[in-house]
Amino acid sequence: MPHEFERFLQVVRAERDFFGHTEGSIYASRGPGWVDLVGGAAFDGGTLALGWPLGTGTFVAVQPQSEPVIEIRILPDPHATGEVHPRSGQRQRDKNRTPLADVASYRVQCHQLATLDGTPSSYGEGRKVLSEFPAMVQIVGGIWLALMREEFVRFPGGVRVLVQPNSGPGATMGLGAAIAQALVAAFQVQLAPRELGLLVQTALHRSSGTNPGVLGPLVSVCSHAGSLLLVHQQPAWLWGELHLPPGTALWAVAIGDGPPIEPQHQLQVATAMAYHLVAEVTATAPNDANSYWRGYLSNLGTARYEARVRATLPVSLSGAAFLERADVPAGISIDPAVSYPVRAAAALAVEEHLRARMIAALLRAAASKAQRDEDLHLVGELLARSHGGQRAAGLGDPRADRLVEVIALDGGSLGLYGARATAAASGASLVVLGHNDAEAALQTLVDKVVQESGLHMRITGGTSSGAHASGVREV
């Protein structure tokens, strides 16, 4: 990664026509992609999640300027030029493309995000302005607005932003983390890593209207290379870091453009409905339920859930039937015509929290060589249970099921312990755990499924530190 950072600094120096010669220093940062080993898809239930920073990342360079304009130049993704070969999943580069062919430039007037006296616009107003721009510009503008609204930053002028994007898993969070880290360094804003990660989550949520959860932003800011970040999503407690056992690796596999995002909303609604029904069947008043369970189903605990709750919950419940017996939970939009998987949503919250804790314990125990292989195979079995629980709750990417099956059947003898569908917000379709020398075996299995299905698949591996640990380079 240091060599990759140095190459980006060379790009920054070559872009002196974009950066002002008299405006002062340029601040460069990097945000990694990410994937969740377990837990990320059930964030509405408050589960523990284990997030992994990938080796790919987005680079950003910013330079404050006196003119009240956010100028953004987006370079082509150096890893995504060309087409994906449907059999191998490898990109074939077009040698006739010119490096500047895909460079795009945009300008956002600062007064579009704040009044003349510096009062920031509302998030709704900002979203309306930024909706006219591509997604990457929306992220930059969203971070700028969130710094004004959440941290009371009053920018004296504007900023020039150079983006070298990454199209791999977790790219959205990586860009958000990189731009946030660079801006706080450039404008001397003091924020702890966790607070910076939460600012990124707020900006992404408010600028898009879709809550990405806290795991991705926190991994992209706070993680260290080679370590899983343990995040208790209630709403964002950091439980420390956990090194993978020696000789072990994680890979993310993206299928097509990644998994669909829409089912996450249905799970959010089903989880909120299940929380209300659990309070009802246990004769717990709403205020007492919040006191006991702090607003999250995962706090029910496995014993209470199995003894008193599971059998009493309907397998599914229509929005209309729920609205006849309860008010709409805050922040939730219920479609009366939709049937929601209430029991599976509750089970996912409770059981995924347990699985995440067990996986963390097994990975710690696997530091002992004598027990390592058995413990890692147990982790693989828990990943399979996680995958099944998510599918029952309507999550995951159906296109990934065949690859998960192939890895489960054929991967054990090839050094692959297991796989599961990941949180849709990561942009990956599934995560795979295995020996660090098993990537070729994984590619063979991916090729097999590609030949069967004709789908495009791409493997992303490696690991790198989050934006805070990577630091900021001043040019």
GROMACS .gro file of C-alpha atoms in nm:
model
  475
    1MET     CA    1   0.000   0.000   0.000
    2PRO     CA    2   0.283   0.257   0.063
    3HIS     CA    3   0.396   0.209  -0.298
    4GLU     CA    4   0.037   0.256  -0.416
    5PHE     CA    5   0.013   0.576  -0.212
    6GLU     CA    6   0.338   0.704  -0.362
    7ARG     CA    7   0.208   0.637  -0.712
    8PHE     CA    8  -0.100   0.844  -0.632
    9LEU     CA    9   0.117   1.129  -0.506
   10GLN     CA   10   0.292   1.124  -0.842
   11VAL     CA   11  -0.050   1.156  -1.005
   12VAL     CA   12  -0.127   1.451  -0.777
   13ARG     CA   13   0.196   1.625  -0.875
   14ALA     CA   14   0.111   1.568  -1.241
   15GLU     CA   15  -0.225   1.741  -1.187
   16ARG     CA   16  -0.077   2.083  -1.108
   17ASP     CA   17  -0.297   2.233  -1.379
   18PHE     CA   18  -0.594   2.144  -1.157
   19PHE     CA   19  -0.450   2.248  -0.823
   20GLY     CA   20  -0.367   2.614  -0.769
   21HIS     CA   21   0.003   2.696  -0.746
   22THR     CA   22  -0.047   2.967  -0.482
   23GLU     CA   23  -0.332   2.821  -0.280
   24GLY     CA   24  -0.124   2.620  -0.032
   25SER     CA   25  -0.076   2.256   0.054
   26ILE     CA   26  -0.252   1.955  -0.094
   27TYR     CA   27  -0.370   1.680   0.142
   28ALA     CA   28  -0.394   1.322   0.016
   29SER     CA   29  -0.569   1.030   0.185
   30ARG     CA   30  -0.693   0.680   0.110
   31GLY     CA   31  -1.002   0.484   0.215
   32PRO     CA   32  -1.010   0.104   0.173
   33GLY     CA   33  -1.292  -0.112   0.047
   34TRP     CA   34  -1.444  -0.351   0.299
   35VAL     CA   35  -1.651  -0.663   0.346
   36ASP     CA   36  -1.816  -0.816   0.653
   37LEU     CA   37  -1.715  -1.164   0.760
   38VAL     CA   38  -2.036  -1.193   0.961
   39GLY     CA   39  -2.308  -0.975   1.113
   40GLY     CA   40  -2.318  -0.679   0.879
   41ALA     CA   41  -2.648  -0.762   0.711
   42ALA     CA   42  -2.836  -0.772   1.044
   43PHE     CA   43  -2.744  -0.423   1.163
   44ASP     CA   44  -3.110  -0.333   1.227
   45GLY     CA   45  -3.115  -0.604   1.493
   46GLY     CA   46  -2.809  -0.462   1.670
   47THR     CA   47  -2.578  -0.758   1.612
   48LEU     CA   48  -2.205  -0.779   1.661
   49ALA     CA   49  -2.035  -0.760   1.320
   50LEU     CA   50  -1.681  -0.839   1.205
   51GLY     CA   51  -1.561  -0.609   0.927
   52TRP     CA   52  -1.252  -0.660   0.710
   53PRO     CA   53  -1.061  -0.387   0.522
   54LEU     CA   54  -0.975  -0.502   0.170
   55GLY     CA   55  -0.657  -0.432  -0.023
   56THR     CA   56  -0.833  -0.206  -0.275
   57GLY     CA   57  -0.895   0.159  -0.199
   58THR     CA   58  -0.999   0.503  -0.319
   59PHE     CA   59  -0.751   0.791  -0.318
   60VAL     CA   60  -0.842   1.154  -0.267
   61ALA     CA   61  -0.640   1.477  -0.270
   62VAL     CA   62  -0.788   1.808  -0.155
   63GLN     CA   63  -0.664   2.165  -0.159
   64PRO     CA   64  -0.851   2.450   0.013
   65GLN     CA   65  -0.910   2.750  -0.209
   66SER     CA   66  -1.042   3.101  -0.153
   67GLU     CA   67  -1.308   3.077  -0.425
   68PRO     CA   68  -1.633   2.941  -0.271
   69VAL     CA   69  -1.658   2.647  -0.508
   70ILE     CA   70  -1.614   2.271  -0.462
   71GLU     CA   71  -1.424   2.169  -0.776
   72ILE     CA   72  -1.407   1.795  -0.831
   73ARG     CA   73  -1.198   1.609  -1.085
   74ILE     CA   74  -1.258   1.233  -1.110
   75LEU     CA   75  -0.990   1.022  -1.273
   76PRO     CA   76  -1.061   0.685  -1.438
   77ASP     CA   77  -1.040   0.383  -1.211
   78PRO     CA   78  -0.695   0.235  -1.287
   79HIS     CA   79  -0.824  -0.113  -1.200
   80ALA     CA   80  -1.149  -0.104  -1.396
   81THR     CA   81  -1.052  -0.010  -1.751
   82GLY     CA   82  -1.180  -0.257  -2.007
   83GLU     CA   83  -1.429  -0.540  -2.009
   84VAL     CA   84  -1.464  -0.839  -1.778
   85HIS     CA   85  -1.409  -1.172  -1.947
   86PRO     CA   86  -1.715  -1.384  -1.867
   87ARG     CA   87  -1.516  -1.703  -1.816
   88SER     CA   88  -1.225  -1.586  -1.606
   89GLY     CA   89  -1.368  -1.276  -1.443
   90GLN     CA   90  -1.046  -1.094  -1.536
   91ARG     CA   91  -1.052  -0.753  -1.698
   92GLN     CA   92  -0.911  -0.717  -2.048
   93ARG     CA   93  -0.753  -0.376  -2.097
   94ASP     CA   94  -0.819  -0.169  -2.406
   95LYS     CA   95  -0.475  -0.058  -2.520
   96ASN     CA   96  -0.625   0.212  -2.742
   97ARG     CA   97  -0.780   0.405  -2.452
   98THR     CA   98  -0.615   0.734  -2.359
   99PRO     CA   99  -0.550   0.800  -1.989
  100LEU     CA  100  -0.763   1.117  -1.987
  101ALA     CA  101  -1.051   0.969  -2.184
  102ASP     CA  102  -1.267   0.920  -1.875
  103VAL     CA  103  -1.162   1.223  -1.667
  104ALA     CA  104  -1.470   1.411  -1.549
  105SER     CA  105  -1.492   1.752  -1.381
  106TYR     CA  106  -1.772   1.907  -1.176
  107ARG     CA  107  -1.834   2.229  -0.983
  108VAL     CA  108  -2.065   2.271  -0.685
  109GLN     CA  109  -2.113   2.628  -0.564
  110CYS     CA  110  -2.070   2.651  -0.187
  111HIS     CA  111  -2.374   2.879  -0.160
  112GLN     CA  112  -2.581   2.585  -0.287
  113LEU     CA  113  -2.502   2.403   0.039
  114ALA     CA  114  -2.507   2.702   0.275
  115THR     CA  115  -2.649   3.052   0.301
  116LEU     CA  116  -2.435   3.362   0.249
  117ASP     CA  117  -2.378   3.393   0.624
  118GLY     CA  118  -2.245   3.035   0.635
  119THR     CA  119  -2.550   2.862   0.781
  120PRO     CA  120  -2.556   2.511   0.631
  121SER     CA  121  -2.849   2.394   0.425
  122SER     CA  122  -3.074   2.122   0.558
  123TYR     CA  123  -2.992   1.769   0.449
  124GLY     CA  124  -3.307   1.766   0.239
  125GLU     CA  125  -3.203   2.082   0.057
  126GLY     CA  126  -2.853   1.948   0.010
  127ARG     CA  127  -2.980   1.619  -0.128
  128LYS     CA  128  -3.194   1.806  -0.381
  129VAL     CA  129  -2.892   2.008  -0.500
  130LEU     CA  130  -2.656   1.711  -0.514
  131SER     CA  131  -2.905   1.483  -0.688
  132GLU     CA  132  -2.817   1.663  -1.011
  133PHE     CA  133  -2.462   1.523  -0.990
  134PRO     CA  134  -2.308   1.173  -1.017
  135ALA     CA  135  -2.284   0.955  -0.706
  136MET     CA  136  -1.918   1.037  -0.629
  137VAL     CA  137  -1.992   1.409  -0.632
  138GLN     CA  138  -2.290   1.347  -0.404
  139ILE     CA  139  -2.059   1.176  -0.155
  140VAL     CA  140  -1.808   1.464  -0.158
  141GLY     CA  141  -2.086   1.720  -0.118
  142GLY     CA  142  -2.253   1.511   0.150
  143ILE     CA  143  -1.933   1.496   0.359
  144TRP     CA  144  -1.885   1.873   0.317
  145LEU     CA  145  -2.242   1.939   0.435
  146ALA     CA  146  -2.218   1.692   0.725
  147LEU     CA  147  -1.903   1.863   0.854
  148MET     CA  148  -2.094   2.191   0.862
  149ARG     CA  149  -2.405   2.048   1.023
  150GLU     CA  150  -2.260   1.789   1.264
  151GLU     CA  151  -1.927   1.949   1.359
  152PHE     CA  152  -2.016   2.319   1.306
  153VAL     CA  153  -1.730   2.368   1.060
  154ARG     CA  154  -1.748   2.699   0.877
  155PHE     CA  155  -1.538   2.677   0.563
  156PRO     CA  156  -1.366   3.005   0.468
  157GLY     CA  157  -1.385   2.927   0.095
  158GLY     CA  158  -1.407   2.622  -0.123
  159VAL     CA  159  -1.191   2.323  -0.209
  160ARG     CA  160  -1.042   2.137  -0.503
  161VAL     CA  161  -1.088   1.761  -0.490
  162LEU     CA  162  -0.906   1.502  -0.701
  163VAL     CA  163  -1.051   1.150  -0.686
  164GLN     CA  164  -0.887   0.829  -0.807
  165PRO     CA  165  -1.177   0.587  -0.761
  166ASN     CA  166  -1.193   0.217  -0.694
  167SER     CA  167  -1.482   0.016  -0.830
  168GLY     CA  168  -1.436  -0.280  -0.595
  169PRO     CA  169  -1.642  -0.379  -0.291
  170GLY     CA  170  -1.691  -0.105  -0.035
  171ALA     CA  171  -1.589   0.172  -0.275
  172THR     CA  172  -1.862   0.410  -0.157
  173MET     CA  173  -1.750   0.392   0.207
  174GLY     CA  174  -1.386   0.410   0.099
  175LEU     CA  175  -1.445   0.735  -0.088
  176GLY     CA  176  -1.643   0.879   0.202
  177ALA     CA  177  -1.367   0.789   0.449
  178ALA     CA  178  -1.092   0.928   0.225
  179ILE     CA  179  -1.264   1.261   0.158
  180ALA     CA  180  -1.358   1.304   0.525
  181GLN     CA  181  -1.003   1.230   0.643
  182ALA     CA  182  -0.852   1.468   0.388
  183LEU     CA  183  -1.097   1.751   0.466
  184VAL     CA  184  -1.049   1.738   0.844
  185ALA     CA  185  -0.672   1.746   0.790
  186ALA     CA  186  -0.687   2.030   0.539
  187PHE     CA  187  -0.916   2.246   0.754
  188GLN     CA  188  -0.764   2.141   1.090
  189VAL     CA  189  -1.077   1.982   1.233
  190GLN     CA  190  -1.009   1.754   1.530
  191LEU     CA  191  -1.216   1.435   1.524
  192ALA     CA  192  -1.152   1.095   1.683
  193PRO     CA  193  -1.155   0.804   1.434
  194ARG     CA  194  -1.489   0.668   1.558
  195GLU     CA  195  -1.651   1.010   1.532
  196LEU     CA  196  -1.513   1.051   1.180
  197GLY     CA  197  -1.658   0.714   1.082
  198LEU     CA  198  -1.998   0.812   1.221
  199LEU     CA  199  -1.981   1.140   1.031
  200VAL     CA  200  -1.925   0.941   0.709
  201GLN     CA  201  -2.225   0.721   0.791
  202THR     CA  202  -2.442   1.028   0.856
  203ALA     CA  203  -2.330   1.193   0.532
  204LEU     CA  204  -2.396   0.883   0.322
  205HIS     CA  205  -2.733   0.827   0.486
  206ARG     CA  206  -2.848   1.185   0.451
  207SER     CA  207  -2.715   1.241   0.100
  208SER     CA  208  -2.867   0.923  -0.044
  209GLY     CA  209  -3.168   0.863   0.177
  210THR     CA  210  -3.052   0.503   0.233
  211ASN     CA  211  -2.891   0.404   0.562
  212PRO     CA  212  -2.571   0.206   0.489
  213GLY     CA  213  -2.527   0.106   0.853
  214VAL     CA  214  -2.225   0.191   1.066
  215LEU     CA  215  -2.001  -0.107   0.990
  216GLY     CA  216  -1.868   0.001   0.649
  217PRO     CA  217  -1.786   0.361   0.744
  218LEU     CA  218  -1.616   0.251   1.067
  219VAL     CA  219  -1.410  -0.016   0.890
  220SER     CA  220  -1.308   0.230   0.617
  221VAL     CA  221  -1.189   0.480   0.879
  222CYS     CA  222  -1.083   0.289   1.191
  223SER     CA  223  -0.949  -0.050   1.082
  224HIS     CA  224  -0.591  -0.172   1.055
  225ALA     CA  225  -0.451  -0.398   0.785
  226GLY     CA  226  -0.477  -0.766   0.869
  227SER     CA  227  -0.733  -0.720   1.146
  228LEU     CA  228  -1.108  -0.764   1.170
  229LEU     CA  229  -1.283  -0.467   1.329
  230LEU     CA  230  -1.544  -0.578   1.583
  231VAL     CA  231  -1.842  -0.342   1.577
  232HIS     CA  232  -2.141  -0.389   1.805
  233GLN     CA  233  -2.405  -0.214   1.601
  234GLN     CA  234  -2.601  -0.070   1.900
  235PRO     CA  235  -2.564   0.175   1.743
  236ALA     CA  236  -2.184   0.187   1.700
  237TRP     CA  237  -1.975   0.040   1.979
  238LEU     CA  238  -1.620  -0.059   1.888
  239TRP     CA  239  -1.523  -0.387   2.053
  240GLY     CA  240  -1.162  -0.381   1.940
  241GLU     CA  241  -0.978  -0.569   1.668
  242LEU     CA  242  -0.901  -0.931   1.596
  243HIS     CA  243  -0.613  -1.059   1.385
  244LEU     CA  244  -0.688  -1.342   1.147
  245PRO     CA  245  -0.504  -1.660   1.246
  246PRO     CA  246  -0.167  -1.706   1.071
  247GLY     CA  247  -0.195  -1.840   0.719
  248THR     CA  248  -0.561  -1.735   0.682
  249ALA     CA  249  -0.714  -1.494   0.430
  250LEU     CA  250  -1.046  -1.340   0.330
  251TRP     CA  251  -1.171  -1.262  -0.019
  252ALA     CA  252  -1.474  -1.075  -0.147
  253VAL     CA  253  -1.649  -1.192  -0.462
  254ALA     CA  254  -1.865  -0.949  -0.658
  255ILE     CA  255  -2.118  -1.089  -0.903
  256GLY     CA  256  -2.224  -0.851  -1.178
  257ASP     CA  257  -2.286  -0.510  -1.024
  258GLY     CA  258  -2.316  -0.657  -0.675
  259PRO     CA  259  -2.618  -0.764  -0.469
  260PRO     CA  260  -2.952  -0.582  -0.477
  261ILE     CA  261  -3.002  -0.323  -0.203
  262GLU     CA  262  -3.385  -0.327  -0.191
  263PRO     CA  263  -3.434  -0.634   0.037
  264GLN     CA  264  -3.251  -0.453   0.321
  265HIS     CA  265  -3.548  -0.216   0.358
  266GLN     CA  266  -3.788  -0.508   0.390
  267LEU     CA  267  -3.568  -0.661   0.659
  268GLN     CA  268  -3.558  -0.327   0.842
  269VAL     CA  269  -3.939  -0.318   0.846
  270ALA     CA  270  -3.967  -0.686   0.944
  271THR     CA  271  -3.719  -0.633   1.229
  272ALA     CA  272  -3.914  -0.334   1.363
  273MET     CA  273  -4.239  -0.529   1.340
  274ALA     CA  274  -4.082  -0.828   1.516
  275TYR     CA  275  -3.955  -0.607   1.799
  276HIS     CA  276  -4.310  -0.482   1.861
  277LEU     CA  277  -4.455  -0.834   1.846
  278VAL     CA  278  -4.193  -0.969   2.087
  279ALA     CA  279  -4.294  -0.704   2.340
  280GLU     CA  280  -4.657  -0.801   2.281
  281VAL     CA  281  -4.615  -1.177   2.326
  282THR     CA  282  -4.400  -1.133   2.637
  283ALA     CA  283  -4.650  -0.883   2.783
  284THR     CA  284  -4.378  -0.622   2.804
  285ALA     CA  285  -4.477  -0.255   2.790
  286PRO     CA  286  -4.296  -0.060   2.514
  287ASN     CA  287  -4.098   0.151   2.762
  288ASP     CA  288  -3.996  -0.159   2.957
  289ALA     CA  289  -3.899  -0.337   2.635
  290ASN     CA  290  -3.666  -0.053   2.544
  291SER     CA  291  -3.521  -0.064   2.895
  292TYR     CA  292  -3.464  -0.441   2.880
  293TRP     CA  293  -3.352  -0.477   2.518
  294ARG     CA  294  -3.230  -0.122   2.442
  295GLY     CA  295  -3.418  -0.115   2.112
  296TYR     CA  296  -3.243  -0.416   1.955
  297LEU     CA  297  -3.368  -0.771   1.907
  298SER     CA  298  -3.021  -0.920   1.949
  299ASN     CA  299  -3.040  -0.830   2.320
  300LEU     CA  300  -3.321  -1.083   2.371
  301GLY     CA  301  -3.060  -1.355   2.405
  302THR     CA  302  -3.080  -1.702   2.257
  303ALA     CA  303  -3.232  -1.874   2.562
  304ARG     CA  304  -3.522  -1.628   2.599
  305TYR     CA  305  -3.583  -1.625   2.225
  306GLU     CA  306  -3.601  -2.004   2.198
  307ALA     CA  307  -3.807  -2.052   2.517
  308ARG     CA  308  -4.062  -1.774   2.487
  309VAL     CA  309  -4.054  -1.605   2.149
  310ARG     CA  310  -3.975  -1.813   1.840
  311ALA     CA  311  -4.292  -2.025   1.833
  312THR     CA  312  -4.518  -1.727   1.904
  313LEU     CA  313  -4.406  -1.517   1.607
  314PRO     CA  314  -4.583  -1.559   1.274
  315VAL     CA  315  -4.366  -1.678   0.988
  316SER     CA  316  -4.479  -1.373   0.794
  317LEU     CA  317  -4.717  -1.083   0.850
  318SER     CA  318  -4.867  -0.843   0.602
  319GLY     CA  319  -4.823  -0.473   0.652
  320ALA     CA  320  -5.201  -0.432   0.667
  321ALA     CA  321  -5.234  -0.691   0.946
  322PHE     CA  322  -4.961  -0.525   1.149
  323LEU     CA  323  -5.113  -0.179   1.111
  324GLU     CA  324  -5.442  -0.309   1.249
  325ARG     CA  325  -5.273  -0.388   1.581
  326ALA     CA  326  -4.996  -0.130   1.613
  327ASP     CA  327  -4.877   0.213   1.510
  328VAL     CA  328  -4.604   0.257   1.251
  329PRO     CA  329  -4.262   0.245   1.427
  330ALA     CA  330  -4.061   0.567   1.404
  331GLY     CA  331  -3.856   0.601   1.088
  332ILE     CA  332  -4.026   0.305   0.918
  333SER     CA  333  -4.246   0.298   0.608
  334ILE     CA  334  -4.476  -0.007   0.597
  335ASP     CA  335  -4.643  -0.119   0.277
  336PRO     CA  336  -4.984  -0.271   0.365
  337ALA     CA  337  -4.968  -0.499   0.060
  338VAL     CA  338  -4.629  -0.655   0.142
  339SER     CA  339  -4.584  -0.967   0.352
  340TYR     CA  340  -4.280  -0.933   0.580
  341PRO     CA  341  -4.067  -1.227   0.710
  342VAL     CA  342  -4.113  -1.144   1.078
  343ARG     CA  343  -3.991  -1.469   1.235
  344ALA     CA  344  -3.684  -1.493   1.012
  345ALA     CA  345  -3.596  -1.130   1.088
  346ALA     CA  346  -3.607  -1.193   1.462
  347ALA     CA  347  -3.412  -1.516   1.425
  348LEU     CA  348  -3.146  -1.344   1.216
  349ALA     CA  349  -3.093  -1.072   1.477
  350VAL     CA  350  -3.063  -1.314   1.769
  351GLU     CA  351  -2.874  -1.594   1.597
  352GLU     CA  352  -2.639  -1.374   1.393
  353HIS     CA  353  -2.529  -1.199   1.713
  354LEU     CA  354  -2.452  -1.540   1.864
  355ARG     CA  355  -2.271  -1.656   1.549
  356ALA     CA  356  -2.057  -1.342   1.541
  357ARG     CA  357  -1.953  -1.392   1.903
  358MET     CA  358  -1.875  -1.759   1.838
  359ILE     CA  359  -1.672  -1.681   1.527
  360ALA     CA  360  -1.472  -1.418   1.716
  361ALA     CA  361  -1.402  -1.671   1.992
  362LEU     CA  362  -1.302  -1.942   1.743
  363LEU     CA  363  -1.067  -1.710   1.556
  364ARG     CA  364  -0.898  -1.614   1.882
  365ALA     CA  365  -0.864  -1.981   1.973
  366ALA     CA  366  -0.728  -2.061   1.627
  367ALA     CA  367  -0.413  -1.870   1.712
  368SER     CA  368  -0.307  -2.207   1.856
  369LYS     CA  369  -0.169  -2.418   1.572
  370ALA     CA  370  -0.285  -2.747   1.724
  371GLN     CA  371  -0.653  -2.650   1.712
  372ARG     CA  372  -0.645  -2.411   1.419
  373ASP     CA  373  -0.778  -2.623   1.134
  374GLU     CA  374  -1.071  -2.760   1.334
  375ASP     CA  375  -1.166  -2.414   1.461
  376LEU     CA  376  -1.153  -2.264   1.112
  377HIS     CA  377  -1.373  -2.541   0.973
  378LEU     CA  378  -1.622  -2.461   1.250
  379VAL     CA  379  -1.611  -2.096   1.144
  380GLY     CA  380  -1.693  -2.211   0.792
  381GLU     CA  381  -1.997  -2.400   0.920
  382LEU     CA  382  -2.116  -2.090   1.105
  383LEU     CA  383  -2.077  -1.888   0.786
  384ALA     CA  384  -2.305  -2.141   0.614
  385ARG     CA  385  -2.564  -2.098   0.891
  386SER     CA  386  -2.536  -1.721   0.854
  387HIS     CA  387  -2.595  -1.749   0.479
  388GLY     CA  388  -2.904  -1.962   0.534
  389GLY     CA  389  -3.042  -1.726   0.798
  390GLN     CA  390  -3.005  -1.429   0.568
  391ARG     CA  391  -3.172  -1.609   0.278
  392ALA     CA  392  -3.467  -1.698   0.504
  393ALA     CA  393  -3.499  -1.328   0.588
  394GLY     CA  394  -3.499  -1.233   0.220
  395LEU     CA  395  -3.142  -1.104   0.209
  396GLY     CA  396  -2.840  -1.193   0.004
  397ASP     CA  397  -2.786  -1.229  -0.366
  398PRO     CA  398  -2.965  -1.534  -0.512
  399ARG     CA  399  -2.699  -1.549  -0.783
  400ALA     CA  400  -2.442  -1.619  -0.511
  401ASP     CA  401  -2.613  -1.931  -0.377
  402ARG     CA  402  -2.456  -2.163  -0.633
  403LEU     CA  403  -2.103  -2.042  -0.557
  404VAL     CA  404  -2.163  -2.078  -0.183
  405GLU     CA  405  -2.281  -2.434  -0.249
  406VAL     CA  406  -1.978  -2.519  -0.464
  407ILE     CA  407  -1.739  -2.383  -0.200
  408ALA     CA  408  -1.919  -2.583   0.070
  409LEU     CA  409  -1.903  -2.907  -0.133
  410ASP     CA  410  -1.562  -2.881  -0.298
  411GLY     CA  411  -1.372  -2.612  -0.110
  412GLY     CA  412  -1.280  -2.798   0.208
  413SER     CA  413  -1.012  -3.009   0.042
  414LEU     CA  414  -0.881  -2.702  -0.143
  415GLY     CA  415  -0.817  -2.489   0.166
  416LEU     CA  416  -1.147  -2.298   0.158
  417TYR     CA  417  -1.337  -2.309   0.487
  418GLY     CA  418  -1.666  -2.145   0.393
  419ALA     CA  419  -1.855  -1.853   0.242
  420ARG     CA  420  -2.167  -1.645   0.299
  421ALA     CA  421  -2.356  -1.359   0.139
  422THR     CA  422  -2.232  -1.023   0.267
  423ALA     CA  423  -2.405  -0.702   0.365
  424ALA     CA  424  -2.541  -0.549   0.044
  425ALA     CA  425  -2.393  -0.212   0.143
  426SER     CA  426  -2.043  -0.353   0.085
  427GLY     CA  427  -2.111  -0.405  -0.285
  428ALA     CA  428  -1.976  -0.760  -0.266
  429SER     CA  429  -2.195  -1.065  -0.318
  430LEU     CA  430  -2.014  -1.298  -0.080
  431VAL     CA  431  -1.712  -1.333   0.145
  432VAL     CA  432  -1.487  -1.639   0.150
  433LEU     CA  433  -1.257  -1.762   0.430
  434GLY     CA  434  -0.963  -1.988   0.350
  435HIS     CA  435  -0.590  -2.059   0.354
  436ASN     CA  436  -0.391  -1.762   0.227
  437ASP     CA  437  -0.258  -1.977  -0.059
  438ALA     CA  438  -0.606  -2.089  -0.173
  439GLU     CA  439  -0.691  -1.797  -0.402
  440ALA     CA  440  -0.609  -2.002  -0.713
  441ALA     CA  441  -0.846  -2.273  -0.591
  442LEU     CA  442  -1.115  -2.012  -0.531
  443GLN     CA  443  -1.062  -1.876  -0.883
  444THR     CA  444  -1.108  -2.229  -1.020
  445LEU     CA  445  -1.442  -2.265  -0.843
  446VAL     CA  446  -1.549  -1.917  -0.952
  447ASP     CA  447  -1.461  -2.005  -1.313
  448LYS     CA  448  -1.673  -2.320  -1.282
  449VAL     CA  449  -1.979  -2.122  -1.173
  450VAL     CA  450  -1.913  -1.851  -1.434
  451GLN     CA  451  -1.913  -2.116  -1.708
  452GLU     CA  452  -2.243  -2.254  -1.577
  453SER     CA  453  -2.417  -1.920  -1.537
  454GLY     CA  454  -2.247  -1.676  -1.774
  455LEU     CA  455  -2.234  -1.421  -1.492
  456HIS     CA  456  -1.940  -1.186  -1.443
  457MET     CA  457  -1.753  -1.242  -1.117
  458ARG     CA  458  -1.452  -1.070  -0.966
  459ILE     CA  459  -1.241  -1.169  -0.667
  460THR     CA  460  -1.095  -0.900  -0.443
  461GLY     CA  461  -0.841  -0.988  -0.177
  462GLY     CA  462  -0.562  -0.834   0.025
  463THR     CA  463  -0.593  -0.599   0.318
  464SER     CA  464  -0.502  -0.239   0.399
  465SER     CA  465  -0.558   0.007   0.681
  466GLY     CA  466  -0.847   0.248   0.719
  467ALA     CA  467  -0.821   0.617   0.636
  468HIS     CA  468  -0.717   0.722   0.987
  469ALA     CA  469  -0.441   0.463   1.026
  470SER     CA  470  -0.318   0.525   0.670
  471GLY     CA  471  -0.278   0.891   0.755
  472VAL     CA  472  -0.269   1.200   0.536
  473ARG     CA  473   0.020   1.295   0.308
  474GLU     CA  474   0.083   1.666   0.259
  475VAL     CA  475   0.213   1.768  -0.083
   0.00000   0.00000   0.00000
